[in-house]
Short mmCIF file of C-alpha atoms (C1' of nucleotides) in Angstrom, two decimals:
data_model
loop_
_atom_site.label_atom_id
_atom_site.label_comp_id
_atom_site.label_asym_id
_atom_site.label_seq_id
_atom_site.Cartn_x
_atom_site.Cartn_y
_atom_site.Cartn_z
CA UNK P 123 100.18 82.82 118.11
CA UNK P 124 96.72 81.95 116.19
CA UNK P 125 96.64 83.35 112.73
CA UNK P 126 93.04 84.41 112.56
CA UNK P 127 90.74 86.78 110.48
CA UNK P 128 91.00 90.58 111.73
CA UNK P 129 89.07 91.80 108.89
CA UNK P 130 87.34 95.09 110.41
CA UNK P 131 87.51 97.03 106.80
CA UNK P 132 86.31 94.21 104.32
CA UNK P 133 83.59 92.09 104.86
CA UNK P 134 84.16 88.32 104.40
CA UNK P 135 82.01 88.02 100.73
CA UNK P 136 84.61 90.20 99.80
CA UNK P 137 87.56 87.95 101.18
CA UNK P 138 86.45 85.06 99.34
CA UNK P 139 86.08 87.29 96.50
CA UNK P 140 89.73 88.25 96.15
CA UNK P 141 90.45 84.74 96.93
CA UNK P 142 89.02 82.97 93.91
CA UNK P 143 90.63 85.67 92.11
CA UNK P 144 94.19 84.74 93.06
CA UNK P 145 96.25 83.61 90.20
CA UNK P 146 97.10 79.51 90.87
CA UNK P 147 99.97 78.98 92.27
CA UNK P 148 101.47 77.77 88.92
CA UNK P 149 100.73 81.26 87.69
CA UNK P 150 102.25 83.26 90.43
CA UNK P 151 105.68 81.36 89.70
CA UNK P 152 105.74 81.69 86.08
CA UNK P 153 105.62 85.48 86.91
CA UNK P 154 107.86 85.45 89.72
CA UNK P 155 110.38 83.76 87.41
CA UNK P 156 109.72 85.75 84.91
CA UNK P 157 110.64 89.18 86.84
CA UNK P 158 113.55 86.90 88.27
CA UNK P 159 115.15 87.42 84.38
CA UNK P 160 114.91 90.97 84.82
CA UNK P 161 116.58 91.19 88.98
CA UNK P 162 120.12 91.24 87.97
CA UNK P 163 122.66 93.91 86.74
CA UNK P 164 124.03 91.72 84.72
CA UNK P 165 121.34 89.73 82.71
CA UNK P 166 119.70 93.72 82.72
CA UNK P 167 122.88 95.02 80.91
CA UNK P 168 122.66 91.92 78.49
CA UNK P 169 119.16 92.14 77.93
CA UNK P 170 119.36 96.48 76.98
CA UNK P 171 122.24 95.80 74.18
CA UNK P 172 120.12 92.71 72.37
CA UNK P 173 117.48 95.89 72.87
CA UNK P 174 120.08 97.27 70.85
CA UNK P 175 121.12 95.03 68.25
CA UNK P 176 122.09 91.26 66.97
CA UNK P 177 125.37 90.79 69.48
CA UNK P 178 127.54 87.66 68.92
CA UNK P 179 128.85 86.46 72.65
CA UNK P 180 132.42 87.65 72.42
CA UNK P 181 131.21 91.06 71.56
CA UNK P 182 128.19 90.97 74.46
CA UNK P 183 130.98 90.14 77.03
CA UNK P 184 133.16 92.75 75.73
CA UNK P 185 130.37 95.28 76.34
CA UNK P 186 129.13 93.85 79.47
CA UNK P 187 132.66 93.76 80.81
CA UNK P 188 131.61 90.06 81.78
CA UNK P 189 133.52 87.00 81.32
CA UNK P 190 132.76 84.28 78.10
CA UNK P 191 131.89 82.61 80.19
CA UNK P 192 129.75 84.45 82.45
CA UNK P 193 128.01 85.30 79.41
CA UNK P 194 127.45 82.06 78.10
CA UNK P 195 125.69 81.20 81.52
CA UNK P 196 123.44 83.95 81.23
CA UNK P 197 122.31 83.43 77.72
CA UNK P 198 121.27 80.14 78.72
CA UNK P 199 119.13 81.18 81.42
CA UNK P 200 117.96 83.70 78.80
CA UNK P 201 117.17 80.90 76.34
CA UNK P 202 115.96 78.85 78.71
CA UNK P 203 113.35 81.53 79.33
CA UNK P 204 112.76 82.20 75.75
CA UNK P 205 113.51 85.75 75.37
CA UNK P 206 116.39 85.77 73.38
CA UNK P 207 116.94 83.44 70.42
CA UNK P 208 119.91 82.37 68.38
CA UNK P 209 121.37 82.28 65.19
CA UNK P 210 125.01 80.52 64.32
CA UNK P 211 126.92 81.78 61.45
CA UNK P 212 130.27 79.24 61.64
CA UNK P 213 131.38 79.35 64.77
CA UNK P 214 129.89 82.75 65.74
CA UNK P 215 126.10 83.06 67.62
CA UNK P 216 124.53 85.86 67.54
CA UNK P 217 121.49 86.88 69.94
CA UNK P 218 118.95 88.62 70.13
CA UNK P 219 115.75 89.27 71.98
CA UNK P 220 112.96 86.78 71.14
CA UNK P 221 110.08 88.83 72.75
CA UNK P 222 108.60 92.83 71.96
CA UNK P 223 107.22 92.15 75.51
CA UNK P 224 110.88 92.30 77.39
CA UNK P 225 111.60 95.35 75.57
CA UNK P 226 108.57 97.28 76.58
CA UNK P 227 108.66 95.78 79.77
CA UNK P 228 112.42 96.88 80.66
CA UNK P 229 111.44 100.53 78.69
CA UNK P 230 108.40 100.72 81.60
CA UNK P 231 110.54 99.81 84.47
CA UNK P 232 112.95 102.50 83.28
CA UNK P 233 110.35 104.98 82.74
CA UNK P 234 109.24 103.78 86.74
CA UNK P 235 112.51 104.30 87.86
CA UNK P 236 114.08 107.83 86.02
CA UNK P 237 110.53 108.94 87.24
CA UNK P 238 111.25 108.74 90.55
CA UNK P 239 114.60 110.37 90.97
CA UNK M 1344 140.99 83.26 75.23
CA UNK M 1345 141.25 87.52 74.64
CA UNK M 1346 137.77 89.02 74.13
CA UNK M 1347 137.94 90.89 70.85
CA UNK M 1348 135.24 92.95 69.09
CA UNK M 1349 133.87 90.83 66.22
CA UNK M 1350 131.05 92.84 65.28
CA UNK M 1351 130.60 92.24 61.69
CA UNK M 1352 126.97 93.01 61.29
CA UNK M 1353 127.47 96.63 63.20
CA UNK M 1354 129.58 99.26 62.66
CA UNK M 1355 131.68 100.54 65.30
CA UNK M 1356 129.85 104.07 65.06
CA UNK M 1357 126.64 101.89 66.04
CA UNK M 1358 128.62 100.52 68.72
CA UNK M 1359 129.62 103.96 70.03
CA UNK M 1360 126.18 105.02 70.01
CA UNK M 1361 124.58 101.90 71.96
CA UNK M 1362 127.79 101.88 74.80
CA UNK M 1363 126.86 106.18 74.82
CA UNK M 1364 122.65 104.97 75.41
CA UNK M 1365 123.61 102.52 78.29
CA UNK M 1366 121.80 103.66 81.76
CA UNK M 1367 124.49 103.80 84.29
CA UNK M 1368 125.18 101.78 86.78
CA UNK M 1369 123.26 103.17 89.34
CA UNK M 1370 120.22 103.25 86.76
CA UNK M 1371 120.79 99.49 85.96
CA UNK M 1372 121.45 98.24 89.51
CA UNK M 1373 117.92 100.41 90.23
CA UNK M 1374 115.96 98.14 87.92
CA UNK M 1375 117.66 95.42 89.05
CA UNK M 1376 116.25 95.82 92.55
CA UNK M 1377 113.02 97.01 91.15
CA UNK M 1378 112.40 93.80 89.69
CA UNK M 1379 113.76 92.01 92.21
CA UNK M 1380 111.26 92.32 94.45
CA UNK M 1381 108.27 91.02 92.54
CA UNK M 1382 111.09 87.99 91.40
CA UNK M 1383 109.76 86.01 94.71
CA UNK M 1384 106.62 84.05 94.90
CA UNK M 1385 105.88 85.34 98.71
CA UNK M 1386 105.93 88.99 97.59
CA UNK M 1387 104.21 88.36 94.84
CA UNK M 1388 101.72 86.87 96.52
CA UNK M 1389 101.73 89.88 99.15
CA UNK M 1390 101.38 92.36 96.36
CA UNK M 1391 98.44 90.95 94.67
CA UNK M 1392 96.21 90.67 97.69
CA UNK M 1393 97.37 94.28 98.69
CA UNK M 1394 96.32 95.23 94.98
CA UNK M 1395 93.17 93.90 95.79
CA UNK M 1396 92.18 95.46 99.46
CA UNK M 1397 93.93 97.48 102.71
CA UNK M 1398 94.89 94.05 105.16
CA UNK M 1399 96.38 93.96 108.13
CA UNK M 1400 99.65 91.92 108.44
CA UNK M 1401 97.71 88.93 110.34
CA UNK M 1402 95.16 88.83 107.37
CA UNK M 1403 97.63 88.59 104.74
CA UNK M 1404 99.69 85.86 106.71
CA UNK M 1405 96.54 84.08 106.84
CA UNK M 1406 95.84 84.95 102.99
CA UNK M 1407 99.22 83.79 101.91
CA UNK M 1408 99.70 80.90 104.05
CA UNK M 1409 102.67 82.61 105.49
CA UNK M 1410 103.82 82.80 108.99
CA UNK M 1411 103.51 86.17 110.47
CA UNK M 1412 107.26 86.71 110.73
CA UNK M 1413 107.93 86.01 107.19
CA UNK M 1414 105.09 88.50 106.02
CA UNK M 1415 106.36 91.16 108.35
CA UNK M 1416 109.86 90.34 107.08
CA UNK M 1417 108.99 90.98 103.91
CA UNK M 1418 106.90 93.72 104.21
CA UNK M 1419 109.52 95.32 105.47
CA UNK M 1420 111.23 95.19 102.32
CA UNK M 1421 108.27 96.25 100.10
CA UNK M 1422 108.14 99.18 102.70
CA UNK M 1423 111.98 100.17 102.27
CA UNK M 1424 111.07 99.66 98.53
CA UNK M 1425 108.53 102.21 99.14
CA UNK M 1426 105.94 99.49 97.24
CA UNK M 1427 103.55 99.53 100.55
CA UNK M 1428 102.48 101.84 103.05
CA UNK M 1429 101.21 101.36 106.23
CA UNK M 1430 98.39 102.72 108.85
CA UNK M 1431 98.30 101.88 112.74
CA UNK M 1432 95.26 101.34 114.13
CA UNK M 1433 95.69 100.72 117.69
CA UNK M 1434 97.59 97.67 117.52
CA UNK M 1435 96.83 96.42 114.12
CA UNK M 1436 98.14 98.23 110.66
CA UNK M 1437 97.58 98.04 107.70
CA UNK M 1438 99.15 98.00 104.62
CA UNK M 1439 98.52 98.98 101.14
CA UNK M 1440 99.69 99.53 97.61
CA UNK M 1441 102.06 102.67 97.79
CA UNK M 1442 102.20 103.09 93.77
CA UNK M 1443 99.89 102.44 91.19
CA UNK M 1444 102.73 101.72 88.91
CA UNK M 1445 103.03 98.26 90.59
CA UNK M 1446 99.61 96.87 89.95
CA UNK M 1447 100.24 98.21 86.27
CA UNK M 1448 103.11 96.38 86.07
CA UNK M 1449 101.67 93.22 87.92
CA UNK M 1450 98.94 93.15 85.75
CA UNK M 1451 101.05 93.48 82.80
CA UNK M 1452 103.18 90.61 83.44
CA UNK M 1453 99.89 88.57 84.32
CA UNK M 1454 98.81 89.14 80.86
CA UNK M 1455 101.82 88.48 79.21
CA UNK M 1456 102.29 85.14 81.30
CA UNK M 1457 98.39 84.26 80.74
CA UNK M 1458 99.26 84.79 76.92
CA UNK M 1459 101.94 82.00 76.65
CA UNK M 1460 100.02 79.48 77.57
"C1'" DT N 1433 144.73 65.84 60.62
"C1'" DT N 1434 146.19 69.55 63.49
"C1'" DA N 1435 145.69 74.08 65.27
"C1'" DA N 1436 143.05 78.03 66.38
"C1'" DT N 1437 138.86 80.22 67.61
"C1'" DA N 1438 134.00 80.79 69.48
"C1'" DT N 1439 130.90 79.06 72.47
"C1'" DA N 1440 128.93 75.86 75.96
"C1'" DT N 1441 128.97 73.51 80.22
"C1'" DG N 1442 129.86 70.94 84.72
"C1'" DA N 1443 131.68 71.52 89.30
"C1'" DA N 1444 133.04 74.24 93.02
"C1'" DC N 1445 132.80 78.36 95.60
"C1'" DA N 1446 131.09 82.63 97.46
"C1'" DG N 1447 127.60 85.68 98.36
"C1'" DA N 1448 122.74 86.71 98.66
"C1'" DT N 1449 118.26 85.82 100.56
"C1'" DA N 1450 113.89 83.74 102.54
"C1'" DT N 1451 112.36 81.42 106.43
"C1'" DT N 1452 112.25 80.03 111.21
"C1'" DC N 1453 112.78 80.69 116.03
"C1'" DA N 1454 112.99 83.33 119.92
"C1'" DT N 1455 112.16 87.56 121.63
"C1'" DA N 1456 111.30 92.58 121.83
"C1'" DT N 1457 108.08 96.38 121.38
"C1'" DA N 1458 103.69 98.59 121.48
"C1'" DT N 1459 98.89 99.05 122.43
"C1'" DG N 1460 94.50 98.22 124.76
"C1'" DG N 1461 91.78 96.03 128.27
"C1'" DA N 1462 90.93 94.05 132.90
"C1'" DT S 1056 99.80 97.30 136.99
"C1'" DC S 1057 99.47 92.92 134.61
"C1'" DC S 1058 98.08 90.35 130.71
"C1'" DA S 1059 96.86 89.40 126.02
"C1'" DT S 1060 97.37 90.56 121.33
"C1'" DA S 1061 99.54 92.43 116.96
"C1'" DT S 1062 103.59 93.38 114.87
"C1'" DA S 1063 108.66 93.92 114.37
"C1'" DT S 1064 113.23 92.26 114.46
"C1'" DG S 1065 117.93 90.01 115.24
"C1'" DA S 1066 120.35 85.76 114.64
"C1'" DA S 1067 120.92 81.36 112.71
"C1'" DT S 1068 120.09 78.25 109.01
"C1'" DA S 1069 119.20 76.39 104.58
"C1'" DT S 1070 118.64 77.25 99.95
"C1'" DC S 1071 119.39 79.55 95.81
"C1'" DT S 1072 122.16 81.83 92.45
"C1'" DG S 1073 126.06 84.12 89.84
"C1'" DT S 1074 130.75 83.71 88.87
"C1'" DT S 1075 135.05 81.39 88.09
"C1'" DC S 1076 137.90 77.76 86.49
"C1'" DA S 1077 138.83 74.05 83.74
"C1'" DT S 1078 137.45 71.72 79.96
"C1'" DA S 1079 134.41 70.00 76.23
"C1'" DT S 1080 132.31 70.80 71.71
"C1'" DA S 1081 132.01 72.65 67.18
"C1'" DT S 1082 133.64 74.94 63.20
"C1'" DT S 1083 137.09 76.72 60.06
"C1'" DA S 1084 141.60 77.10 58.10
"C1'" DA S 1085 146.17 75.46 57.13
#
DNA sequence: TTAATATATGAACAGATATTCATATATGGA
DNA sequence: TCCATATATGAATATCTGTTCATATATTAA
């Protein structure tokens, strides 16, 4: 089948309008990765107790009821992403979040979803 | 290696009080799906142009750059979401934004992306 | 130095998911 | 009725991703 322009409702000035407008494609995957972070029970549960407080990764496992080393892999991705940050006191790191954005963000999408229910 | 509690900077009354905050599961695994769905360029994509005007599902395959399956694929999973809502119109329909709080949130994340750079 | 502990990481595996392909359904026109 | 068009959908496939397992690294204490 022919992909073609069925535009009855919007004329076509206002096609290329929302065109031009479209974030780059760069763009679009920043923010796709960036909600990516926030799609997964357990980077979610992670990410609400560094809401929370300075965690070391024994104790954010514990919590989490995650492995070490599940955790470890997380934080990384985390890092990775820059919104958590680290501190090492001997052989202990703590985290916590790097970013007042995440926090609001995750306190919105809670709002969105108790909201609903 | 036993996970152990070694929460020196908290005290275990704090700890009580963050476990006693955590959404539950269901909550979590909510978000989790919430974000989920903007977490993919393609939807992404879908949702900004449907932010912007009511398009039929040929128009935004053209749009995206998608084949028509994959947009009716996935706009099939915006519309289980309950993201987009649809309109027949003989044998075109047409979809739109179901919630405001998604172009809030889309626009949100634009800025915050737009401010890293 | 040796042992113990906290964390990080590479590889493998399992499960999830986005796309394609073929086809079904539905509507309107000839 | 028969055909063309717009959309939906099931199955198969390929890719991505989260966890586990084993192990490496780093730090502290004995």
């Amino acid at each position: 089948m022919k992909e073609q322009c069925l535009c009855k409702l919007i004329s076509s000035e206002e096609i290329d309008r929302i065109k031009k407008d479209m974030p780059d494609g760069e763009t679009i995957a920043n923010m796709a990765e960036f909600f990516k972070v926030f799609g997964d029970n357990s980077r979610l549960t992670l990410i609400y107790y560094l809401s929370r407080a300075e965690l070391c990764v024994a104790d954010l496992a514990s919590l989490a009821g995650m492995s070490q080393s599940a955790v470890s892999h997380q934080l990384k991705t985390l890092r990775l992403m820059r919104l958590v940050k680290n501190r090492k006191e001997g052989t202990i790191v703590y985290y916590s979040l790097d970013d007042a954005h995440i926090d609001s963000l995750f306190k919105g999408a809670l709002e969105h979803i108790l909201e609903e229910k």
